[in-house]
Amino acid sequence: MITVVPSDRFPYRLIAAATDGSPNSLDAVRHAAGLAALMGARLAVVYVVDAYLSFRMGVHRDMAVETLRADGARALEEATAIARAEGVEDAEAAMISGHPKEAILAWTKKMGADLLVVGSHGYSGLATLLLGSVAAHLVRHAPCPVLVVRPSGES
């Protein structure tokens, strides 16, 4: 895990987490929920329907958006169940549309989050090998500290 925590932002009042439904992003939700429970903070979880991905689907756009929304609903349901298991009963869940990098940044700022927790797939090229492109972008541009949860088994 990598975290940068300015001292004026601790303890956290609102911890935000982003999920795409993948095991690693749900592990990030688990970390966020554990921190929220430990600190008595609120937890908010977001899923981004990638508007640009669905736009590229052409004539099948409506079907793609419907599928992405259904995936998002399942991911958020699983995320809130994880939060409850970690002791956070009232996690907020939001589904938004846009490009994940920019949408997560805007949502985090709008929510006034004190910490953003994200998973890293590390699937992108050499420049983002350590974090993954979305996580790396969020670390550089987020309005708050970012905790990046690496896949299990990575150091």
mmCIF file of C-alpha atoms in Angstrom:
data_model
loop_
_atom_site.group_PDB
_atom_site.id
_atom_site.type_symbol
_atom_site.label_atom_id
_atom_site.label_comp_id
_atom_site.label_asym_id
_atom_site.label_seq_id
_atom_site.Cartn_x
_atom_site.Cartn_y
_atom_site.Cartn_z
ATOM 1 C CA MET A 1 0.000 0.000 0.000
ATOM 2 C CA ILE A 2 1.061 3.559 -0.679
ATOM 3 C CA THR A 3 -0.377 6.484 1.239
ATOM 4 C CA VAL A 4 0.400 10.151 1.640
ATOM 5 C CA VAL A 5 -1.239 11.752 4.672
ATOM 6 C CA PRO A 6 -0.904 15.468 5.426
ATOM 7 C CA SER A 7 -1.213 15.909 9.196
ATOM 8 C CA ASP A 8 -4.043 18.455 8.926
ATOM 9 C CA ARG A 9 -6.357 15.809 7.364
ATOM 10 C CA PHE A 10 -6.228 13.287 10.217
ATOM 11 C CA PRO A 11 -8.432 11.887 11.713
ATOM 12 C CA TYR A 12 -10.682 11.310 8.738
ATOM 13 C CA ARG A 13 -14.347 12.291 8.793
ATOM 14 C CA LEU A 14 -15.265 10.929 5.350
ATOM 15 C CA ILE A 15 -13.437 8.100 3.625
ATOM 16 C CA ALA A 16 -14.237 7.535 -0.046
ATOM 17 C CA ALA A 17 -13.590 4.351 -2.001
ATOM 18 C CA ALA A 18 -13.925 3.592 -5.695
ATOM 19 C CA THR A 19 -14.886 0.172 -7.000
ATOM 20 C CA ASP A 20 -15.213 -1.398 -10.417
ATOM 21 C CA GLY A 21 -16.415 -4.695 -8.957
ATOM 22 C CA SER A 22 -13.045 -6.428 -9.361
ATOM 23 C CA PRO A 23 -11.644 -8.417 -6.429
ATOM 24 C CA ASN A 24 -8.861 -5.876 -5.923
ATOM 25 C CA SER A 25 -11.210 -2.888 -5.889
ATOM 26 C CA LEU A 26 -13.449 -4.684 -3.401
ATOM 27 C CA ASP A 27 -10.361 -5.324 -1.274
ATOM 28 C CA ALA A 28 -9.810 -1.553 -1.371
ATOM 29 C CA VAL A 29 -13.395 -1.100 -0.140
ATOM 30 C CA ARG A 30 -12.608 -3.547 2.680
ATOM 31 C CA HIS A 31 -9.583 -1.445 3.690
ATOM 32 C CA ALA A 32 -11.625 1.759 3.494
ATOM 33 C CA ALA A 33 -14.424 0.272 5.587
ATOM 34 C CA GLY A 34 -11.981 -1.002 8.188
ATOM 35 C CA LEU A 35 -10.447 2.458 8.503
ATOM 36 C CA ALA A 36 -13.883 4.087 8.667
ATOM 37 C CA ALA A 37 -14.988 1.720 11.424
ATOM 38 C CA LEU A 38 -11.747 2.249 13.348
ATOM 39 C CA MET A 39 -11.949 6.043 13.135
ATOM 40 C CA GLY A 40 -15.703 6.483 13.385
ATOM 41 C CA ALA A 41 -15.705 8.058 9.916
ATOM 42 C CA ARG A 42 -18.395 7.975 7.264
ATOM 43 C CA LEU A 43 -17.793 5.777 4.215
ATOM 44 C CA ALA A 44 -18.870 6.579 0.656
ATOM 45 C CA VAL A 45 -18.320 4.199 -2.262
ATOM 46 C CA VAL A 46 -18.532 5.084 -5.955
ATOM 47 C CA TYR A 47 -18.845 3.070 -9.161
ATOM 48 C CA VAL A 48 -18.251 4.824 -12.479
ATOM 49 C CA VAL A 49 -20.192 3.840 -15.582
ATOM 50 C CA ASP A 50 -17.530 4.522 -18.205
ATOM 51 C CA ALA A 51 -19.467 6.777 -20.580
ATOM 52 C CA TYR A 52 -16.650 6.749 -23.131
ATOM 53 C CA LEU A 53 -16.500 2.971 -23.232
ATOM 54 C CA SER A 54 -20.248 2.729 -23.771
ATOM 55 C CA PHE A 55 -20.100 5.498 -26.409
ATOM 56 C CA ARG A 56 -17.626 3.440 -28.436
ATOM 57 C CA MET A 57 -20.122 0.581 -28.543
ATOM 58 C CA GLY A 58 -22.017 2.350 -31.372
ATOM 59 C CA VAL A 59 -25.435 0.877 -32.159
ATOM 60 C CA HIS A 60 -25.252 -1.341 -29.087
ATOM 61 C CA ARG A 61 -24.682 1.639 -26.783
ATOM 62 C CA ASP A 62 -27.974 1.341 -24.872
ATOM 63 C CA MET A 63 -27.380 -2.334 -24.221
ATOM 64 C CA ALA A 64 -23.796 -1.614 -23.119
ATOM 65 C CA VAL A 65 -24.912 1.133 -20.723
ATOM 66 C CA GLU A 66 -27.597 -1.148 -19.286
ATOM 67 C CA THR A 67 -25.011 -3.890 -18.732
ATOM 68 C CA LEU A 68 -22.548 -1.454 -17.128
ATOM 69 C CA ARG A 69 -25.271 -0.130 -14.800
ATOM 70 C CA ALA A 70 -26.226 -3.672 -13.777
ATOM 71 C CA ASP A 71 -22.551 -4.442 -13.123
ATOM 72 C CA GLY A 72 -22.338 -1.249 -11.073
ATOM 73 C CA ALA A 73 -25.387 -2.131 -9.004
ATOM 74 C CA ARG A 74 -23.873 -5.537 -8.196
ATOM 75 C CA ALA A 75 -20.500 -3.976 -7.341
ATOM 76 C CA LEU A 76 -22.082 -1.397 -5.032
ATOM 77 C CA GLU A 77 -24.263 -4.033 -3.378
ATOM 78 C CA GLU A 78 -21.179 -6.143 -2.701
ATOM 79 C CA ALA A 79 -19.253 -3.085 -1.485
ATOM 80 C CA THR A 80 -21.956 -2.119 1.022
ATOM 81 C CA ALA A 81 -22.113 -5.739 2.238
ATOM 82 C CA ILE A 82 -18.341 -5.638 2.781
ATOM 83 C CA ALA A 83 -18.719 -2.350 4.657
ATOM 84 C CA ARG A 84 -21.386 -3.861 6.941
ATOM 85 C CA ALA A 85 -19.127 -6.860 7.611
ATOM 86 C CA GLU A 86 -16.360 -4.423 8.616
ATOM 87 C CA GLY A 87 -18.703 -2.572 11.000
ATOM 88 C CA VAL A 88 -19.927 0.308 8.802
ATOM 89 C CA GLU A 89 -23.720 0.036 8.689
ATOM 90 C CA ASP A 90 -24.575 3.156 6.704
ATOM 91 C CA ALA A 91 -22.104 3.359 3.828
ATOM 92 C CA GLU A 92 -23.220 5.690 1.050
ATOM 93 C CA ALA A 93 -23.179 4.232 -2.463
ATOM 94 C CA ALA A 94 -23.143 6.248 -5.685
ATOM 95 C CA MET A 95 -23.175 5.328 -9.354
ATOM 96 C CA ILE A 96 -21.955 8.081 -11.659
ATOM 97 C CA SER A 97 -21.131 8.354 -15.365
ATOM 98 C CA GLY A 98 -17.997 9.641 -17.037
ATOM 99 C CA HIS A 99 -14.382 8.695 -17.592
ATOM 100 C CA PRO A 100 -13.242 6.942 -14.386
ATOM 101 C CA LYS A 101 -10.179 9.161 -13.838
ATOM 102 C CA GLU A 102 -12.066 12.449 -14.040
ATOM 103 C CA ALA A 103 -15.371 11.234 -12.590
ATOM 104 C CA ILE A 104 -13.743 9.858 -9.433
ATOM 105 C CA LEU A 105 -11.795 13.100 -8.951
ATOM 106 C CA ALA A 106 -14.913 15.256 -9.340
ATOM 107 C CA TRP A 107 -16.985 13.020 -7.045
ATOM 108 C CA THR A 108 -14.252 12.948 -4.377
ATOM 109 C CA LYS A 109 -14.036 16.734 -4.419
ATOM 110 C CA LYS A 110 -17.837 17.133 -4.347
ATOM 111 C CA MET A 111 -18.116 14.730 -1.400
ATOM 112 C CA GLY A 112 -15.378 16.557 0.521
ATOM 113 C CA ALA A 113 -13.559 13.289 1.199
ATOM 114 C CA ASP A 114 -10.617 13.300 3.599
ATOM 115 C CA LEU A 115 -9.153 10.097 2.101
ATOM 116 C CA LEU A 116 -9.681 8.235 -1.174
ATOM 117 C CA VAL A 117 -9.025 4.478 -1.238
ATOM 118 C CA VAL A 118 -8.587 2.705 -4.580
ATOM 119 C CA GLY A 119 -7.307 -0.600 -5.846
ATOM 120 C CA SER A 120 -4.604 -0.927 -8.455
ATOM 121 C CA HIS A 121 -4.678 -3.508 -11.202
ATOM 122 C CA GLY A 122 -1.284 -2.611 -12.627
ATOM 123 C CA TYR A 123 -2.348 -3.659 -16.137
ATOM 124 C CA SER A 124 -1.042 -0.594 -17.997
ATOM 125 C CA GLY A 125 2.365 -0.041 -19.603
ATOM 126 C CA LEU A 126 5.731 0.692 -18.083
ATOM 127 C CA ALA A 127 4.964 4.272 -16.993
ATOM 128 C CA THR A 128 2.142 3.105 -14.738
ATOM 129 C CA LEU A 129 3.443 -0.359 -13.920
ATOM 130 C CA LEU A 130 3.556 0.317 -10.191
ATOM 131 C CA LEU A 131 0.047 1.706 -9.766
ATOM 132 C CA GLY A 132 -2.111 1.379 -12.875
ATOM 133 C CA SER A 133 -3.258 4.324 -14.944
ATOM 134 C CA VAL A 134 -6.390 5.294 -12.978
ATOM 135 C CA ALA A 135 -4.712 4.932 -9.583
ATOM 136 C CA ALA A 136 -1.635 6.842 -10.745
ATOM 137 C CA HIS A 137 -3.808 9.669 -12.079
ATOM 138 C CA LEU A 138 -5.776 9.837 -8.819
ATOM 139 C CA VAL A 139 -2.602 9.943 -6.707
ATOM 140 C CA ARG A 140 -1.332 12.900 -8.747
ATOM 141 C CA HIS A 141 -4.573 14.894 -8.920
ATOM 142 C CA ALA A 142 -6.882 14.008 -6.013
ATOM 143 C CA PRO A 143 -7.946 16.803 -3.650
ATOM 144 C CA CYS A 144 -7.121 14.564 -0.671
ATOM 145 C CA PRO A 145 -4.647 11.821 0.288
ATOM 146 C CA VAL A 146 -4.977 8.583 -1.696
ATOM 147 C CA LEU A 147 -4.457 5.082 -0.312
ATOM 148 C CA VAL A 148 -3.681 2.602 -3.099
ATOM 149 C CA VAL A 149 -4.349 -1.034 -2.244
ATOM 150 C CA ARG A 150 -2.139 -3.347 -4.262
ATOM 151 C CA PRO A 151 -3.296 -6.785 -5.424
ATOM 152 C CA SER A 152 -2.810 -9.535 -2.858
ATOM 153 C CA GLY A 153 0.621 -11.098 -3.041
ATOM 154 C CA GLU A 154 2.360 -7.957 -4.333
ATOM 155 C CA SER A 155 4.787 -6.005 -2.213
#
